[in-house]
Short mmCIF file of C-alpha atoms in Angstrom, two decimals:
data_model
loop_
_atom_site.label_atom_id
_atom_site.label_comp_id
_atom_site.label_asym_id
_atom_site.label_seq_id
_atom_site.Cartn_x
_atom_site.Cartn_y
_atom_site.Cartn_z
CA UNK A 1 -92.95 80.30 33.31
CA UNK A 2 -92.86 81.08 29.89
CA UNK A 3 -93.27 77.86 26.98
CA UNK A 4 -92.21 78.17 23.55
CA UNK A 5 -93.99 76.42 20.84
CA UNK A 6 -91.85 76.13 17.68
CA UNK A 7 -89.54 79.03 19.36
CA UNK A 8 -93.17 81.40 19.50
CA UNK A 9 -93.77 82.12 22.54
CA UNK A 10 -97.53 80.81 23.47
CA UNK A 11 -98.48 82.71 26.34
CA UNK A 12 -99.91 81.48 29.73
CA UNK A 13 -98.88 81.26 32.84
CA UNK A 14 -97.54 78.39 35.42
CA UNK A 15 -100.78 76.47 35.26
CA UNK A 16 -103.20 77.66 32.76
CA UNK A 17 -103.03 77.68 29.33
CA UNK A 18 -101.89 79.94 26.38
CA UNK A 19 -102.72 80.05 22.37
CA UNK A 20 -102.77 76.29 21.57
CA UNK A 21 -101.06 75.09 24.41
CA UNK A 22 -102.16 73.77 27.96
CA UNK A 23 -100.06 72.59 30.74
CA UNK A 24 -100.30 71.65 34.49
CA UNK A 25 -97.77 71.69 37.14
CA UNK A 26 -99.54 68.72 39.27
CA UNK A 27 -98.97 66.16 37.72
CA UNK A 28 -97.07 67.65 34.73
CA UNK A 29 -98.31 67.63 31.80
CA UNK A 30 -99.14 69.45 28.60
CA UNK A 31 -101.72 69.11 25.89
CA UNK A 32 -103.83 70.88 22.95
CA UNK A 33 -105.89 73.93 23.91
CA UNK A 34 -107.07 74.91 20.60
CA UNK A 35 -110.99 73.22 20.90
CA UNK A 36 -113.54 75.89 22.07
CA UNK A 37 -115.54 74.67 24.96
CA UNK A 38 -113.24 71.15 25.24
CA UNK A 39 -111.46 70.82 28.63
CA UNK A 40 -107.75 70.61 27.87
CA UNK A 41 -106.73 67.11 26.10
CA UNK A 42 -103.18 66.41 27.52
CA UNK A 43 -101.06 65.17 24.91
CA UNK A 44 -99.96 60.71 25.78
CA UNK A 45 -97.42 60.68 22.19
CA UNK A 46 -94.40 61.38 22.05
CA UNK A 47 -92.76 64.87 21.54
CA UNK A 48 -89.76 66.05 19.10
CA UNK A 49 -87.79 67.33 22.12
CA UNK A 50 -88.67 69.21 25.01
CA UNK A 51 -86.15 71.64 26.89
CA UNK A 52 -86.09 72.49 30.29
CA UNK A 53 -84.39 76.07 31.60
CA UNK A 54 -84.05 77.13 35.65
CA UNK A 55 -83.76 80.97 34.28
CA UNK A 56 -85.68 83.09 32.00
CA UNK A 57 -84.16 82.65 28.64
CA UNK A 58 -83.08 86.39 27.38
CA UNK A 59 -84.09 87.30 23.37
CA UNK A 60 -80.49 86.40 22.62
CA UNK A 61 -80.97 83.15 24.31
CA UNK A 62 -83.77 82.45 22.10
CA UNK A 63 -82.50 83.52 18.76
CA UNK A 64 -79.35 81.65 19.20
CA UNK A 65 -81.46 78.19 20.09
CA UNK A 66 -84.37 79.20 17.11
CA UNK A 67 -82.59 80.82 14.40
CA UNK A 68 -80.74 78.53 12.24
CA UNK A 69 -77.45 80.15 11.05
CA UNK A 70 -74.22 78.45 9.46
CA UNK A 71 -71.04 80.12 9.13
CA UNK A 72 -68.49 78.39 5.91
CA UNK A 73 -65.65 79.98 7.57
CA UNK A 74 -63.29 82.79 6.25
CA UNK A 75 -61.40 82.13 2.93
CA UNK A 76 -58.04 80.55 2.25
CA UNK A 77 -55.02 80.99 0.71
CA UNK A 78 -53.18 77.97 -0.20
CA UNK A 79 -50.60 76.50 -2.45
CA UNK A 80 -50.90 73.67 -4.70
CA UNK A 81 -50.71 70.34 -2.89
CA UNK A 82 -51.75 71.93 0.50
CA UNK A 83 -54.78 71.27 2.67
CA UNK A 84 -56.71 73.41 4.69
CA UNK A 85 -60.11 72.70 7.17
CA UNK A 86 -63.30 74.65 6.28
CA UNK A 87 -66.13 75.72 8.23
CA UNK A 88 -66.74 77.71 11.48
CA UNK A 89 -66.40 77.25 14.81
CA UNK A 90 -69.34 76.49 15.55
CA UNK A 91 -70.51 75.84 11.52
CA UNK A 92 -73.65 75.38 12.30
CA UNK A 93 -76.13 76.60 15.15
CA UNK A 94 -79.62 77.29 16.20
CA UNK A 95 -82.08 75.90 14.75
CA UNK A 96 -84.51 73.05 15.51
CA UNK A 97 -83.31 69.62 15.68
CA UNK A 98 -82.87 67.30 13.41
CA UNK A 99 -80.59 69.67 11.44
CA UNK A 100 -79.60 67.96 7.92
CA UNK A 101 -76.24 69.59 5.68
CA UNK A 102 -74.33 69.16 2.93
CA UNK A 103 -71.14 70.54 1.06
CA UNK A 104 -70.77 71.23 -2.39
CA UNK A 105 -69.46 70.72 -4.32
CA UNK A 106 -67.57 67.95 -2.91
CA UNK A 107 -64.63 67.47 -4.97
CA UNK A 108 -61.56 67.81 -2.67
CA UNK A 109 -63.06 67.57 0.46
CA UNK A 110 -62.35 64.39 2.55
CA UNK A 111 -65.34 63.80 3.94
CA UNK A 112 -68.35 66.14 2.98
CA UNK A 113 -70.28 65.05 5.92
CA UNK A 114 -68.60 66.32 8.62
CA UNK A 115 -68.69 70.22 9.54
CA UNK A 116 -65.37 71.04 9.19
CA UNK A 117 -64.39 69.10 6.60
CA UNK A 118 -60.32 69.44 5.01
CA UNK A 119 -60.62 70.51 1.75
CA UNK A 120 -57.51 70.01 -0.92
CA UNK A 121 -58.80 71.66 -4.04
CA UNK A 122 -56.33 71.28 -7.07
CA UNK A 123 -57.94 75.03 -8.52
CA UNK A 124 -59.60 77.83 -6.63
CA UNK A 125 -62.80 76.11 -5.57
CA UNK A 126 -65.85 77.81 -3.54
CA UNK A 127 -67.73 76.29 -1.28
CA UNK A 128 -71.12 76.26 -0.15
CA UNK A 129 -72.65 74.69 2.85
CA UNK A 130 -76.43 74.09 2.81
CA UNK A 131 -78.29 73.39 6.23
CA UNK A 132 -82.09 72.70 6.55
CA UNK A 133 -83.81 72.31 10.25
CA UNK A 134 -87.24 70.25 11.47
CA UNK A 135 -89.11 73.14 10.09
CA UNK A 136 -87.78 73.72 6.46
CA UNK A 137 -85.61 76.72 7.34
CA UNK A 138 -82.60 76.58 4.90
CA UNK A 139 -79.94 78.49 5.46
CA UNK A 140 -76.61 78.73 3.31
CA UNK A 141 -72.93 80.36 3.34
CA UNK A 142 -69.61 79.96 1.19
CA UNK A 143 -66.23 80.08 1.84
CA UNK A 144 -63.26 80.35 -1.01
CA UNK A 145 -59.93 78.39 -0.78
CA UNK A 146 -57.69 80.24 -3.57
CA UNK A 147 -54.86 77.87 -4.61
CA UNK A 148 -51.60 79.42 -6.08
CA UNK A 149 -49.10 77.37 -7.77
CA UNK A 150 -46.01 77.31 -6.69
CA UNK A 151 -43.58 78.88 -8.89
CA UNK A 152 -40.76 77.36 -10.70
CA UNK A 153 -37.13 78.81 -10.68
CA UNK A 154 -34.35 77.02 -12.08
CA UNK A 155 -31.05 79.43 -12.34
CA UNK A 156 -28.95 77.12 -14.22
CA UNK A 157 -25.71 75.04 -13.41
CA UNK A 158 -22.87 77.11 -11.53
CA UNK A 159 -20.65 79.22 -14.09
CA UNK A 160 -17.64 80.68 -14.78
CA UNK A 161 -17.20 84.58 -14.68
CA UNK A 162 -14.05 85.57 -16.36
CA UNK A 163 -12.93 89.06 -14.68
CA UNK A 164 -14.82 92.07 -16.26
CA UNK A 165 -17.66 89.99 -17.86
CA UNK A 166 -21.52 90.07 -16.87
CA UNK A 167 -23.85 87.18 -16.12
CA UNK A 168 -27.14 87.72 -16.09
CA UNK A 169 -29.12 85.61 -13.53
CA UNK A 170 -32.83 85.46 -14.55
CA UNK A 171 -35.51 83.73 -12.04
CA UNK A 172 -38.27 83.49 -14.80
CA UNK A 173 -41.01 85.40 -15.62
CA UNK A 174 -44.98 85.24 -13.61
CA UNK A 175 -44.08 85.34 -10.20
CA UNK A 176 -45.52 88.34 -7.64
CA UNK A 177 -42.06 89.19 -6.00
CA UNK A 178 -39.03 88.06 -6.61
CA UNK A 179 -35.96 88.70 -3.46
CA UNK A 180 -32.37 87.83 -4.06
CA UNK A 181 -29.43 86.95 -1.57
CA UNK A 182 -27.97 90.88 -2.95
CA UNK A 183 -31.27 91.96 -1.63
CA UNK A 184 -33.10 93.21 -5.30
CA UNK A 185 -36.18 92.45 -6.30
CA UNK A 186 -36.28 92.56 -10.28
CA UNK A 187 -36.77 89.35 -12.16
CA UNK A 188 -32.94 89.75 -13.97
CA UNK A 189 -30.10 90.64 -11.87
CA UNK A 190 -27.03 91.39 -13.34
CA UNK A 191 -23.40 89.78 -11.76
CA UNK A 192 -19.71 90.86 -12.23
CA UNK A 193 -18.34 89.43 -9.41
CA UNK A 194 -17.70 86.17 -8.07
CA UNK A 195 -19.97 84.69 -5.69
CA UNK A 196 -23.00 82.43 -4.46
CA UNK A 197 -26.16 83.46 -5.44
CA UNK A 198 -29.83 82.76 -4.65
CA UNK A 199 -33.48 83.86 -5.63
CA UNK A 200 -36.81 83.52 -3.02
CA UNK A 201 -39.75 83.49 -5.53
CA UNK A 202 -43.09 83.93 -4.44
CA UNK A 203 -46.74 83.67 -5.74
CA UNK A 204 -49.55 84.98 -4.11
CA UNK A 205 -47.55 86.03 -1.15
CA UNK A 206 -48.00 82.12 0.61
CA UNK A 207 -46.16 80.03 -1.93
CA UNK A 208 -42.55 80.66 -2.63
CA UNK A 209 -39.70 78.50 -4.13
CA UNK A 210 -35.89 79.23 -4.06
CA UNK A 211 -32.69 78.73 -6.28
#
């Protein structure tokens, strides 16, 4: 059996004793071994936690209990007025318990104390999650929501085309793509014929708006 002190592994064997540690199968028990020439002094307190595994833990077992990681999730694209929930899946893991957080900043996030918070940022806003463990290990990551806005497109009221004359429909000027109902893509599209027409504007490739 192997015991980890502080996720280092402190040597020994089943009953015996390793670097600072000493421990007994019968009864069991566990205690300081660090005083030359002192028979083990089994500990009668109270311990942080104490975990208990029918297997030997592989490396990967151990650096996913012992080293604290967080993961802020990938970034988002949204439009104005749209939510969207931050953080990983899991946010947070390894580590040694109690494991303290925060967001920030915290300015359109619903509730900053939660791990997946939803976060409704009027601009582009990055955020960064903070996470400390029992032993001071602080370990950070960020994640960006980009907010486009949607675009505004106002063709005017419904006209008149007298035959042989040219109206010129024009969705406005800013947007990333512009796709009418006669299928082109220019900002300005020029009519001679009778007919309904409409425009799908579109910023940022998420956020369109139609006329």
């Amino acid at each position: 059996m192997s015991i980890y002190v502080n996720c280092n592994d402190d040597g020994g064997t089943y009953n015996g004793s390793g670097g600072s540690i000493a421990y007994s199968a019968n009864p069991g028990s566990i205690g300081r071994n660090d005083l030359a020439g002192v028979p083990p002094w089994y500990f009668k307190g109270t311990l942080d936690e104490v975990r208990f595994w029918n297997r030997a833990l592989t490396q990967a077992d151990i650096d996913a209990l012992c080293n604290l990681s967080v993961d802020a999730g990938n970034d988002y694209y949204i439009c104005a007025g749209d939510s969207v929930v931050i953080g990983g899946s899991p946010t947070i893991q390894g580590g040694t318990p109690p494991i303290s957080f925060n967001w920030s900043p915290t300015t359109g996030l619903n509730n900053p104390n939660t791990l997946n918070p939803i976060a409704s940022p009027i601009h582009t806003t990055t955020y960064i999650i903070q996470a400390i463990d029992y032993f001071g290990t602080i370990k950070t990551d960020s994640v960006t929501v980009n907010v486009f806005n949607k675009p505004i497109v106002n063709l005017g009221n419904d006209t008149t085309l007298c035959f042989g004359d040219t109206l010129y429909l024009d969705a406005g000027a800013g947007a990333d793509s512009y796709l009418w109902s006669t299928l082109e893509t220019s900002q300005t599209i020029a009519v001679t014929s009778s007919g309904n027409y409409n425009v799908v504007v579109t910023n940022g490739s998420i956020c369109s708006n139609n006329d």
